[in-house]
Backbone as CSV, one residue per row, in Angstrom:
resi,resn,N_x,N_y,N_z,CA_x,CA_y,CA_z,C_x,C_y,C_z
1,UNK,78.800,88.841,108.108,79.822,89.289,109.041,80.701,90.363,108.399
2,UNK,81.617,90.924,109.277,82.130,91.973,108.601,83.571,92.229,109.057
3,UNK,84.299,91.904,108.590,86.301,92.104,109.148,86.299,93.574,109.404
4,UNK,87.014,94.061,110.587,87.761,95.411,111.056,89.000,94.989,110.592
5,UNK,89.501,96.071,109.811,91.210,96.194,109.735,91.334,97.672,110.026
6,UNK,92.287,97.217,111.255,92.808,99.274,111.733,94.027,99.453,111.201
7,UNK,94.359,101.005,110.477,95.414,100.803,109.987,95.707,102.161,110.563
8,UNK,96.486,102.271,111.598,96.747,103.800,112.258,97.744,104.774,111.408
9,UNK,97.588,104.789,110.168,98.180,105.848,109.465,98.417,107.146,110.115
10,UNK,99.370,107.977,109.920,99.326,109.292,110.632,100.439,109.750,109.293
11,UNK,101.307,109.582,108.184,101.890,109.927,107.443,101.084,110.602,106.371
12,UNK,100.013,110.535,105.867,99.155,111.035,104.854,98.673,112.398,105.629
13,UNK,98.520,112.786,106.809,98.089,113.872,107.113,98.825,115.401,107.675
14,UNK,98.356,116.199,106.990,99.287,117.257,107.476,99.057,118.317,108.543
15,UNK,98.153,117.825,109.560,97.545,118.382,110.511,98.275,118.164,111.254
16,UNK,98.960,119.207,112.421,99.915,119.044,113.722,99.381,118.248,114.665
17,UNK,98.156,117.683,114.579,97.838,116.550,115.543,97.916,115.355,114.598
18,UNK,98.699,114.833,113.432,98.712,114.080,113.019,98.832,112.713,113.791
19,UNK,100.207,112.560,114.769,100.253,111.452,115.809,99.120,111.137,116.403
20,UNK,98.275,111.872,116.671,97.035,111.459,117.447,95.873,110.694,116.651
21,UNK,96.280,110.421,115.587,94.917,109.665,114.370,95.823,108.218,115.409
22,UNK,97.007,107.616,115.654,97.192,106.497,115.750,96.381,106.337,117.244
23,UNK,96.404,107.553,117.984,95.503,106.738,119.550,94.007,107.081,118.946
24,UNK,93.707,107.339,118.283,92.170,107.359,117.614,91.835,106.394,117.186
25,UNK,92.673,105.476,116.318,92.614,104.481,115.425,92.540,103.318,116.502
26,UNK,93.343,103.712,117.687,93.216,102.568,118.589,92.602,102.462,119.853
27,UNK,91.944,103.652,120.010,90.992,104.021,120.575,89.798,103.374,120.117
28,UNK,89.375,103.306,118.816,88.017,102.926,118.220,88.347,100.990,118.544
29,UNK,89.204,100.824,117.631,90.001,99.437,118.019,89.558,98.728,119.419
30,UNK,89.622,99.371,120.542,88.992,98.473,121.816,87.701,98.953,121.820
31,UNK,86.902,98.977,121.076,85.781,98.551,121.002,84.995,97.792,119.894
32,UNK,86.244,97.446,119.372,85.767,96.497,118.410,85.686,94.947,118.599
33,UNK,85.264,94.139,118.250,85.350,92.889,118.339,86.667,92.094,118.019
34,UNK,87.097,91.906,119.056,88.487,91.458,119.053,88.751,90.086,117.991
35,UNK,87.842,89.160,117.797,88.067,88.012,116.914,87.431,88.138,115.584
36,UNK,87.060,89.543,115.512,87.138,90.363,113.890,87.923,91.163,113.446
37,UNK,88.691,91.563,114.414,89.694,92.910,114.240,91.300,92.289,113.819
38,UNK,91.532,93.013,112.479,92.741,92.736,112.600,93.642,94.525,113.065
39,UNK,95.035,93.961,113.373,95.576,95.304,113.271,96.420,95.199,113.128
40,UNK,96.766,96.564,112.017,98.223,96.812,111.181,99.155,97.512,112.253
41,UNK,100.614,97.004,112.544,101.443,98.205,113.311,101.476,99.345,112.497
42,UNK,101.292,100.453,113.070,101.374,101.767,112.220,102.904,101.577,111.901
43,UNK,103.295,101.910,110.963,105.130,102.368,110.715,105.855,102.805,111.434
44,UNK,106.693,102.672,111.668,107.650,103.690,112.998,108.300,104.814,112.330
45,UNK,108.937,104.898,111.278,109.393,105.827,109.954,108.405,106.497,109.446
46,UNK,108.947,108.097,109.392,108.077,109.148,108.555,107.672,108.581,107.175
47,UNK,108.761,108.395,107.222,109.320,107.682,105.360,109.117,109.217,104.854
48,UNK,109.604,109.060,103.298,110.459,110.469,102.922,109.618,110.184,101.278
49,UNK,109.984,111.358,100.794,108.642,111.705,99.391,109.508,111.072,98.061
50,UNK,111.039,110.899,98.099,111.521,109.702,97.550,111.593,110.679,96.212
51,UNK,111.889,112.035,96.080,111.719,112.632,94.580,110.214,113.184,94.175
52,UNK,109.006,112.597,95.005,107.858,113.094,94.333,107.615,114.285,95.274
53,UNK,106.186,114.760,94.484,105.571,115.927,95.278,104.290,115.570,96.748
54,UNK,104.802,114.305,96.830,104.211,113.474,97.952,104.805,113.314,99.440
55,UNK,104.155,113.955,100.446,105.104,113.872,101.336,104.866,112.733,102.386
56,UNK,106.452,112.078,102.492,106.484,110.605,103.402,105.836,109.213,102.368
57,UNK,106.377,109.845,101.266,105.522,108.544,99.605,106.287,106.885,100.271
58,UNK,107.025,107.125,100.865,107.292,105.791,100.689,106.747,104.879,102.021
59,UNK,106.236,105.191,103.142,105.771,104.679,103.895,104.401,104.964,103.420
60,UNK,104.136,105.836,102.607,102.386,105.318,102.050,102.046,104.234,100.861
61,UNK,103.025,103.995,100.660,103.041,103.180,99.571,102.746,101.677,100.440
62,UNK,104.295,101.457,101.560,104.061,100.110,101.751,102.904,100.126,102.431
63,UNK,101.861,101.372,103.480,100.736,100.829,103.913,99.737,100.610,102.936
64,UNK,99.606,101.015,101.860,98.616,100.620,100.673,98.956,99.312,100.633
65,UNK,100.006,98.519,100.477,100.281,97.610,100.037,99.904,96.660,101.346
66,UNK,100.001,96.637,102.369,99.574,96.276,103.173,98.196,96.273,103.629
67,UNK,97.362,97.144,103.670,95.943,97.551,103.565,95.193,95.946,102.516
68,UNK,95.881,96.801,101.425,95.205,96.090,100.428,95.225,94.507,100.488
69,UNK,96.337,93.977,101.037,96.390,92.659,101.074,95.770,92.413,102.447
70,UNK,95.380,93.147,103.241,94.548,92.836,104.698,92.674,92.632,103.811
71,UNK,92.627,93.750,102.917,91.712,93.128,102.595,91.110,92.168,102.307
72,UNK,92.077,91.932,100.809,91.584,90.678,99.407,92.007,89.324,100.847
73,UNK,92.440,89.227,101.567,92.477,88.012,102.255,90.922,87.816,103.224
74,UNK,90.468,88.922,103.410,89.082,88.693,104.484,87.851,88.167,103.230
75,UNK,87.268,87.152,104.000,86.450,86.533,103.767,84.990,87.523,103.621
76,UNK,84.804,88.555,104.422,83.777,89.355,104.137,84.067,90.601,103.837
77,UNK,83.272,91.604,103.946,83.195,92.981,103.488,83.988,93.010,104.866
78,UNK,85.204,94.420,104.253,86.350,95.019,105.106,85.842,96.069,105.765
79,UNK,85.709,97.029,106.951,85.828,97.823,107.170,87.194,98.231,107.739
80,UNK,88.389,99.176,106.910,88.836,100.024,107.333,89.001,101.345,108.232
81,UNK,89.626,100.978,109.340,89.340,102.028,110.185,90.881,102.643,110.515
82,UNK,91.068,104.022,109.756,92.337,105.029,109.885,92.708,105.811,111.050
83,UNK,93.917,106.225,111.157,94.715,106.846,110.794,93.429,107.748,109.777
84,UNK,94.365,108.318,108.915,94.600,109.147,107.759,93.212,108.968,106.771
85,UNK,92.812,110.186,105.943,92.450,109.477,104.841,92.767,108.604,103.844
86,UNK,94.063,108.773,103.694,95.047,107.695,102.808,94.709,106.469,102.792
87,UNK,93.998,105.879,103.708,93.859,104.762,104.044,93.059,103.943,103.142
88,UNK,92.665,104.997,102.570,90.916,104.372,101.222,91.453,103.958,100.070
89,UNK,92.923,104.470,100.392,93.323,104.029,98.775,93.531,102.028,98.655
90,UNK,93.991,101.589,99.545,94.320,100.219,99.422,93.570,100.068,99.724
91,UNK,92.109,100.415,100.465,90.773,99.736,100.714,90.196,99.405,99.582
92,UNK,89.781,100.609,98.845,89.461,100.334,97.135,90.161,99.867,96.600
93,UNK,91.206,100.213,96.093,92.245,98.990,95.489,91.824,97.563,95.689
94,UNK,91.307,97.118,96.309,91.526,95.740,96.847,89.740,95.068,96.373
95,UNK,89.086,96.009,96.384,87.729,95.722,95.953,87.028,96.596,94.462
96,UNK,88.164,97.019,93.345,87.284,97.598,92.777,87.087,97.382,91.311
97,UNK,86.176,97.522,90.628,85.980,97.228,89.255,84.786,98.134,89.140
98,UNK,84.318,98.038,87.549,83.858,99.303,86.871,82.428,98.884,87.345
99,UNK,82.085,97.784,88.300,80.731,98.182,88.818,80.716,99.160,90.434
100,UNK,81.279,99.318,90.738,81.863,100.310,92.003,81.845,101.526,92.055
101,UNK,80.554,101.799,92.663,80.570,103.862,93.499,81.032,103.395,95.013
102,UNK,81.816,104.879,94.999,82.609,105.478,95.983,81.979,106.515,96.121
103,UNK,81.717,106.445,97.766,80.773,107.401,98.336,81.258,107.890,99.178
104,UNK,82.020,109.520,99.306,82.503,109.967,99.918,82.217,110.958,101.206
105,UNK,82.548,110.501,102.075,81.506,111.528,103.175,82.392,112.190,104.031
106,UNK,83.170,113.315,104.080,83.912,114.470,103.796,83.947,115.680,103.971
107,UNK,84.378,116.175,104.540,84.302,117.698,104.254,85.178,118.466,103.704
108,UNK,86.196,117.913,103.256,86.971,117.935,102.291,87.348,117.210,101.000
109,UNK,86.992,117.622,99.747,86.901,116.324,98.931,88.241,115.640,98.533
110,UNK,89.219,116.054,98.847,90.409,115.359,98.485,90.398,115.097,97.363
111,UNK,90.863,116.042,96.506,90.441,115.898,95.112,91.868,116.491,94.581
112,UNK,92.981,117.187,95.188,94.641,118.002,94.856,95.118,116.711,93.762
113,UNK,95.851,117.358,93.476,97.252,116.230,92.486,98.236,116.562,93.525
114,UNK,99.053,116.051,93.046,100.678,116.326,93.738,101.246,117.470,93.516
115,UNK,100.541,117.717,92.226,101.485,119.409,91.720,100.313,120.627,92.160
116,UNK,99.035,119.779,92.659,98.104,121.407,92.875,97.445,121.612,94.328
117,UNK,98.146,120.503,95.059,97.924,120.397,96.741,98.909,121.767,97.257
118,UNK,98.289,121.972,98.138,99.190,123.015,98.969,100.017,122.508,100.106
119,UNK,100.238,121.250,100.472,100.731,120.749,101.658,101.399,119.938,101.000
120,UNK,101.403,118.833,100.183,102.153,117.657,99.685,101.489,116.722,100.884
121,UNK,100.594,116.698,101.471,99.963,115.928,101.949,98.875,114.913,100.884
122,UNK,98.732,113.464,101.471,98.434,112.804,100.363,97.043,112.272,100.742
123,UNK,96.569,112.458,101.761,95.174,112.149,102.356,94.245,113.408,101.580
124,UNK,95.155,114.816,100.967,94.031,115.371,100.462,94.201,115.127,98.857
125,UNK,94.915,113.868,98.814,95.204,113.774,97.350,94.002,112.470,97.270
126,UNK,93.986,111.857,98.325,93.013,110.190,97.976,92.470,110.062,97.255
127,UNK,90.805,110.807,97.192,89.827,110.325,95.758,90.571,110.664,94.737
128,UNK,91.402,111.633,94.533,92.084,112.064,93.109,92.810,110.896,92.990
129,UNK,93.644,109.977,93.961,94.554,108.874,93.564,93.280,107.599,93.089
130,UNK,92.530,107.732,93.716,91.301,106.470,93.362,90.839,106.446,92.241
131,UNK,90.748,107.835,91.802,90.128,108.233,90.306,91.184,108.093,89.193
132,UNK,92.590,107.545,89.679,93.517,106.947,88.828,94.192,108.250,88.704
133,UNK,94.268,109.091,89.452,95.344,110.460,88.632,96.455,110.495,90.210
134,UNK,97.873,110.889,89.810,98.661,111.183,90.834,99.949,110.251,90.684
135,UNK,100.666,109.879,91.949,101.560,109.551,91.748,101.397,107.846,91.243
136,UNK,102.500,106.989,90.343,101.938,106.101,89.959,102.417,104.980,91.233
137,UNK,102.670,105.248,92.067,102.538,104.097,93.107,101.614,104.342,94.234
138,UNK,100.376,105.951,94.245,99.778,106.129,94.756,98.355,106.274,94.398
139,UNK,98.239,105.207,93.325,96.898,105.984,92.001,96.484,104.161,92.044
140,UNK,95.197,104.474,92.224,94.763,103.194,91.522,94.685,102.955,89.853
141,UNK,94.710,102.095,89.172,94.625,101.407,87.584,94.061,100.615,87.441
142,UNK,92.990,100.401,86.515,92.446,101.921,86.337,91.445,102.588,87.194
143,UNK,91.602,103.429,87.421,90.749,104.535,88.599,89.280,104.326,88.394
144,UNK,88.399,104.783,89.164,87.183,104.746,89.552,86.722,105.879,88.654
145,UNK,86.077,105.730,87.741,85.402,106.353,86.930,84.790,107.713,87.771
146,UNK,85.103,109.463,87.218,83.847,110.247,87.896,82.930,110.170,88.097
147,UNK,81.961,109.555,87.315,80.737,109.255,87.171,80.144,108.519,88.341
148,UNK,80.989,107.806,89.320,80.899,106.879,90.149,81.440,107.076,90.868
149,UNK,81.462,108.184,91.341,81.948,108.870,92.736,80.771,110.209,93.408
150,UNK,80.592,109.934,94.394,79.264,110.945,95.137,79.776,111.467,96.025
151,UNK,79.832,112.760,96.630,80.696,113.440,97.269,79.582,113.690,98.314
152,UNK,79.483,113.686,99.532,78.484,113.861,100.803,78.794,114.931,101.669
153,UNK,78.790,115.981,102.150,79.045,116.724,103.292,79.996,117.676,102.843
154,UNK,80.451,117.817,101.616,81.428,118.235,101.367,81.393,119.900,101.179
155,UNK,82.208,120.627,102.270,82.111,121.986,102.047,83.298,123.059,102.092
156,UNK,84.747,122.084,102.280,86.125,123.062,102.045,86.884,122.840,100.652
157,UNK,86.705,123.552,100.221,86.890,122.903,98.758,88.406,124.079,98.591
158,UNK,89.501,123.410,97.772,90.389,124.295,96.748,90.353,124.571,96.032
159,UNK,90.611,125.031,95.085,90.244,126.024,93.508,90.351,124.789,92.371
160,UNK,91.437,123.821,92.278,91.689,122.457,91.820,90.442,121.508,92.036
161,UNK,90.229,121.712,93.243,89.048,120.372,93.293,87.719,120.890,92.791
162,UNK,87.465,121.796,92.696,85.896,122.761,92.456,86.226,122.085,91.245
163,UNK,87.175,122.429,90.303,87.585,122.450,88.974,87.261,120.855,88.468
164,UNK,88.207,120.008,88.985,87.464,119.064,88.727,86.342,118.400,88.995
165,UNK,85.776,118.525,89.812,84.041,118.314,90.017,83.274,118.760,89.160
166,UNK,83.459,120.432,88.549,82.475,120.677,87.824,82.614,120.088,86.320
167,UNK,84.233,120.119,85.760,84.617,119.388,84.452,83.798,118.075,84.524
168,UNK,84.073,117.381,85.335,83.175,116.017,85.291,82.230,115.571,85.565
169,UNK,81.484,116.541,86.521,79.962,116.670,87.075,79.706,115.752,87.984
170,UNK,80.589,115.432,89.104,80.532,114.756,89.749,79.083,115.197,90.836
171,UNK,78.398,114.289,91.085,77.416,114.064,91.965,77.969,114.917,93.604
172,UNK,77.358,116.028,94.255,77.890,116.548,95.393,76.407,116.456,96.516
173,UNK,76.880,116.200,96.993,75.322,115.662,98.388,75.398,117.168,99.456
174,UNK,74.860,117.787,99.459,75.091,118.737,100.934,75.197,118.237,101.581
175,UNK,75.190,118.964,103.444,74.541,118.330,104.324,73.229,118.449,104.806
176,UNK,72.844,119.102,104.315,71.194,119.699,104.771,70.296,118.923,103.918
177,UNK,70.735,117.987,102.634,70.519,117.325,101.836,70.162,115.941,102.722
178,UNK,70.740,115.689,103.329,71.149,113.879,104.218,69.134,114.173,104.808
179,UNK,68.712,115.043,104.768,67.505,115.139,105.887,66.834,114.201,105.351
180,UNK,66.996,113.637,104.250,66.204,112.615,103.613,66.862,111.599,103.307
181,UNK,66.551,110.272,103.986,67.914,109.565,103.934,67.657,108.366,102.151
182,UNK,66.693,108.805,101.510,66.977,108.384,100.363,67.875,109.360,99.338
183,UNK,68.329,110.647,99.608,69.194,111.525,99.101,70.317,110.567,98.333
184,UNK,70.947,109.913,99.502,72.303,109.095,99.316,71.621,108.133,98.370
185,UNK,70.823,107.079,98.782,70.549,106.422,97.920,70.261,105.872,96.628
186,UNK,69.521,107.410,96.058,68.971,108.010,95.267,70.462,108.161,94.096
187,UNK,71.225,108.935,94.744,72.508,109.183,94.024,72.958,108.129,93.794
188,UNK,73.797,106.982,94.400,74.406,106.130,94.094,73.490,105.116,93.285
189,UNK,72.335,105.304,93.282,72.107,103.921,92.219,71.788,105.097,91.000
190,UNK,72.063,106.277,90.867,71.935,106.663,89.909,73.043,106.648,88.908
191,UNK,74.386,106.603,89.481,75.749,106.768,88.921,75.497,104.798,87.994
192,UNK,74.544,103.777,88.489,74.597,102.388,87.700,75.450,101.277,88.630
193,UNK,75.898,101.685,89.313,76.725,101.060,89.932,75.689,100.325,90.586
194,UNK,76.955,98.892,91.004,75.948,97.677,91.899,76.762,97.471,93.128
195,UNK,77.733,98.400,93.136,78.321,97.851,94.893,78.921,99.061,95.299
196,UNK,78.824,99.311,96.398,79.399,100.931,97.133,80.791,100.771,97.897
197,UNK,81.250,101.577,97.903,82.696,101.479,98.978,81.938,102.616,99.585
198,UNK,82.188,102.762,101.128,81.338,104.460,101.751,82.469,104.655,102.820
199,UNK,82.976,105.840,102.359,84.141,106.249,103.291,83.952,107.508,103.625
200,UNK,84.192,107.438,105.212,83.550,108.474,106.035,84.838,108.904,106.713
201,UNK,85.192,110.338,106.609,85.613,111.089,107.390,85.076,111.567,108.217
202,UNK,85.074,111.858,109.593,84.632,112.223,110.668,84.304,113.445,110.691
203,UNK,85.126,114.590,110.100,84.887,115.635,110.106,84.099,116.073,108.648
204,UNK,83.139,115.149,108.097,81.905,115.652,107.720,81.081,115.800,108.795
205,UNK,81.278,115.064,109.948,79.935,115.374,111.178,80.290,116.990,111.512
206,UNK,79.053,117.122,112.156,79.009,118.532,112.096,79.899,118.555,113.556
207,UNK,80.649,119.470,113.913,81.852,119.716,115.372,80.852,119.676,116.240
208,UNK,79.379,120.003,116.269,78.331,119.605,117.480,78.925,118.378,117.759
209,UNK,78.803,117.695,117.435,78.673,115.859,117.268,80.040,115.528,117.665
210,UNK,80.922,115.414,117.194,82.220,114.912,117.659,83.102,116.361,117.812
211,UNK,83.778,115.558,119.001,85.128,116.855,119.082,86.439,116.688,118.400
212,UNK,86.791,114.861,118.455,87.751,114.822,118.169,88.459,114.637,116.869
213,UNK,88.411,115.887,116.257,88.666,116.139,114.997,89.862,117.377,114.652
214,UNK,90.699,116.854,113.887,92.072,117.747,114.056,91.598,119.348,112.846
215,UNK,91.366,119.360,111.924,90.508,120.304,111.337,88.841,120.603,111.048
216,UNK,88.341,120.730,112.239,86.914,121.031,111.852,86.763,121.901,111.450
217,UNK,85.127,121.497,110.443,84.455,122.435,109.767,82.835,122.623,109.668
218,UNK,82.871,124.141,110.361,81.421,124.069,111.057,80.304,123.557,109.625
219,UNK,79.051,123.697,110.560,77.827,122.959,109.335,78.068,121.919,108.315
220,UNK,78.497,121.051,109.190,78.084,119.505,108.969,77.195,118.816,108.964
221,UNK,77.223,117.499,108.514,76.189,116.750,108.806,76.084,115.870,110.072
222,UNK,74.481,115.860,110.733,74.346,115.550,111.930,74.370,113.634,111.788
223,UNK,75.147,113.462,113.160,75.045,111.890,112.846,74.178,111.112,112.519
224,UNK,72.881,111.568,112.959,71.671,110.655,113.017,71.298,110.685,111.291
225,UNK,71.217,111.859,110.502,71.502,111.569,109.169,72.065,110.585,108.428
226,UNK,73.430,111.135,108.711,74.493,110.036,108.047,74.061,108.931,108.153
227,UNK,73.816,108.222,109.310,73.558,106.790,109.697,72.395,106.612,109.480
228,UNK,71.280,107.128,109.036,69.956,106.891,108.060,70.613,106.675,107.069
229,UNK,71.122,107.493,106.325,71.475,107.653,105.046,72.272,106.440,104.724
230,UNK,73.310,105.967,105.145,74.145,104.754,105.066,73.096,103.473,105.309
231,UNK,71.947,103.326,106.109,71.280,102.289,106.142,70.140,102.195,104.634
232,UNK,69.903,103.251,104.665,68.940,103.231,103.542,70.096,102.553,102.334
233,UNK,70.912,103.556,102.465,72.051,103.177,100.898,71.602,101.298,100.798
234,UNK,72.166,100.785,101.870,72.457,99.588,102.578,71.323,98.411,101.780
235,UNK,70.225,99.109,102.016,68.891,98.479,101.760,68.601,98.580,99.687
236,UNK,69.471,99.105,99.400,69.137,99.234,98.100,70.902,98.678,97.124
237,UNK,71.682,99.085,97.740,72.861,97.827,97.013,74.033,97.361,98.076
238,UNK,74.706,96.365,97.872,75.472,95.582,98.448,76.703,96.595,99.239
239,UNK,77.210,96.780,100.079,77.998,97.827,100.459,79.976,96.309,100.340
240,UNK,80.330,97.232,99.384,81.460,96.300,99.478,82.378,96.664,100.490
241,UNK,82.467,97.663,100.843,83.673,97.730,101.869,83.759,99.242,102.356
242,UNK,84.462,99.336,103.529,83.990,100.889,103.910,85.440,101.466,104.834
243,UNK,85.590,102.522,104.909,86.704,103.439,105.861,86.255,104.239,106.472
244,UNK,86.613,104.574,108.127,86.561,104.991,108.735,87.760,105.790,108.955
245,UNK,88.183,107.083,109.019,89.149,107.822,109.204,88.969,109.009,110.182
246,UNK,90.213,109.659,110.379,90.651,111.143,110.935,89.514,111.484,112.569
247,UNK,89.980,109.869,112.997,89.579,110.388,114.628,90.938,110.840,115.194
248,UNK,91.092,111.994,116.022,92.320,112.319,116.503,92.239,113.405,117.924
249,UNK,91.615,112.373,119.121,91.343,112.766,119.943,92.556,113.637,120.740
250,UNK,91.974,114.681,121.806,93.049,115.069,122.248,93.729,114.751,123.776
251,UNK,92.976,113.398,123.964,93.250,112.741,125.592,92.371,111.162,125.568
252,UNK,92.610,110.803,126.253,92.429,109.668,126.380,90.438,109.705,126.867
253,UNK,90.402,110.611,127.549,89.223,111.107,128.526,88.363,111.727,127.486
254,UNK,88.881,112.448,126.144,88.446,113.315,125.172,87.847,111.904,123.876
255,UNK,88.733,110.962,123.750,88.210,109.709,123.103,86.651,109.370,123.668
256,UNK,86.941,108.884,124.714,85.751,108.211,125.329,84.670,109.122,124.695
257,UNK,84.898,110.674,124.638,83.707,111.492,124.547,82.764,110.754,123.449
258,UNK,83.736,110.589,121.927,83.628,110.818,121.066,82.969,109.001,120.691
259,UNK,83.454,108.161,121.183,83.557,106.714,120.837,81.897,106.624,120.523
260,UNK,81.065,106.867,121.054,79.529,106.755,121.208,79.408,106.902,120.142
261,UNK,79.350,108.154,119.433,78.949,108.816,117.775,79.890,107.959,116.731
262,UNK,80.653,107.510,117.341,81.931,106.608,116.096,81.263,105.049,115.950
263,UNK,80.805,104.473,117.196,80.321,103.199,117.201,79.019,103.409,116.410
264,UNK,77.990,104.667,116.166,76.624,104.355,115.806,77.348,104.616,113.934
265,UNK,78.614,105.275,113.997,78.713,105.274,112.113,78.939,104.009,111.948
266,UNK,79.635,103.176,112.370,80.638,102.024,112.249,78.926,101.129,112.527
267,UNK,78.223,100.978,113.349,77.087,100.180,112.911,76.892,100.171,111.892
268,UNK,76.214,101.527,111.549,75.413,101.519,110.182,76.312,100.612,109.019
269,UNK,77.649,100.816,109.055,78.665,100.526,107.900,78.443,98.736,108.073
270,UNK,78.250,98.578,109.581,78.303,97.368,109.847,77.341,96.155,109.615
């Protein structure tokens, strides 16, 4: 079996449709199984960066803290479903040790610090906080080793994140790569690892596929990929826990479009 926890974050993102990740988040939400689903109230407060180079740090803090304890209390593998990317941080947190790849599926790798982001947005800080670097109430300890992180779809990159990918040689998946759905597979049992976290941003799908995405970025990966690719992963190690993020439809009528392609990722995860 598998626990839904929705956590409608909208503070980690710095996209002017930010408010709209919470009717996304709860959009996906009624179609979930209601006596698996838990759900977090999103915050009512921006919350404020509190001195750091983090913007709204203190309402991301208590949803980590909250996240994370929605997890370690479920009896099975969590799926997280966001709001924000931010959301991965208390997902991992809550499940991770040095046997753990993080499989990122993205089109942005979220890889900034606090001092080399251009927004002070902290959803493009996430894997960098997972990998233990950033603010210290926004960083996991100790972080997820590079070595054990696989980057999927990933094609908007900043001058900072290139930088660290290539220093550490982190594993990068295209999307034209997914055509073979042992690609993914292949990678993650190569990093040694015995259990996956697989966190999917939406806007790795290619903008064919879903609309409701607040920054798309053309030549993505097509759904039917991804969701090979995540089943195969599936079939070769234990999937500990997974996030779903950055649906942010622009109508109620514009959701529905999108719910179809969101329910076949959320299978596969499932």
């Amino acid at each position: 079996m598998t626990r839904f926890i929705v956590a409608p974050q909208w503070q980690g993102s710095s996209s002017a449709r930010a408010m709209q990740l919470v009717d996304g988040a709860e959009a996906i939400a009624g179609d979930l199984p209601r006596a698996s689903t838990t759900l977090l109230d999103p915050p009512a407060e921006a919350g404020d960066a509190q001195g750091t180079r983090v913007q709204r740090h203190s309402t991301l803090v208590r949803m980590r803290e909250r996240i994370e304890e929605a997890v370690r209390a479920s009896d099975e593998p969590a799926i997280v479903v966001g709001g924000d990317c931010g959301v991965a941080l208390g997902a991992v947190s809550a499940i991770a040790g040095d046997d753990l790849a993080v499989v990122w599926i993205d089109a942005h790798p979220d890889l900034n610090t606090p001092g080399s982001s251009p927004s002070g947005a902290f959803a493009g800080m996430a894997l960098r906080a997972i990998a233990g670097e950033g603010e210290a109430l926004l960083r996991l300890e100790p972080g997820i080793a590079p070595s054990r992180l696989v980057l999927v779809a990933t094609r908007a990159w900043d001058p900072e994140e290139e930088a660290f990918v290539v220093a550490h040689g982190i594993t990068v998946i295209r999307a034209d790569e997914l055509a073979s759905p042992d690609t993914l597979a292949d990678a993650v049992a190569a990093t040694g690892a015995t259990r996956a976290h697989v966190h999917v941003d939406l806007d790795a799908l290619d903008p064919a596929d879903i609309g409701g995405i607040a920054q798309a970025v053309p030549f993505g990966a097509r759904t039917t990929e991804v969701v090979a690719s995540i089943r195969r992963l599936r079939e070769r190690l234990p999937l500990a826990g997974a996030t779903l993020t950055e649906f942010a439809p622009s109508s109620p009528a514009a959701a529905v479009d999108d719910l179809g392609t969101i329910l076949r990722v959320i299978g596969a995860l499932a």
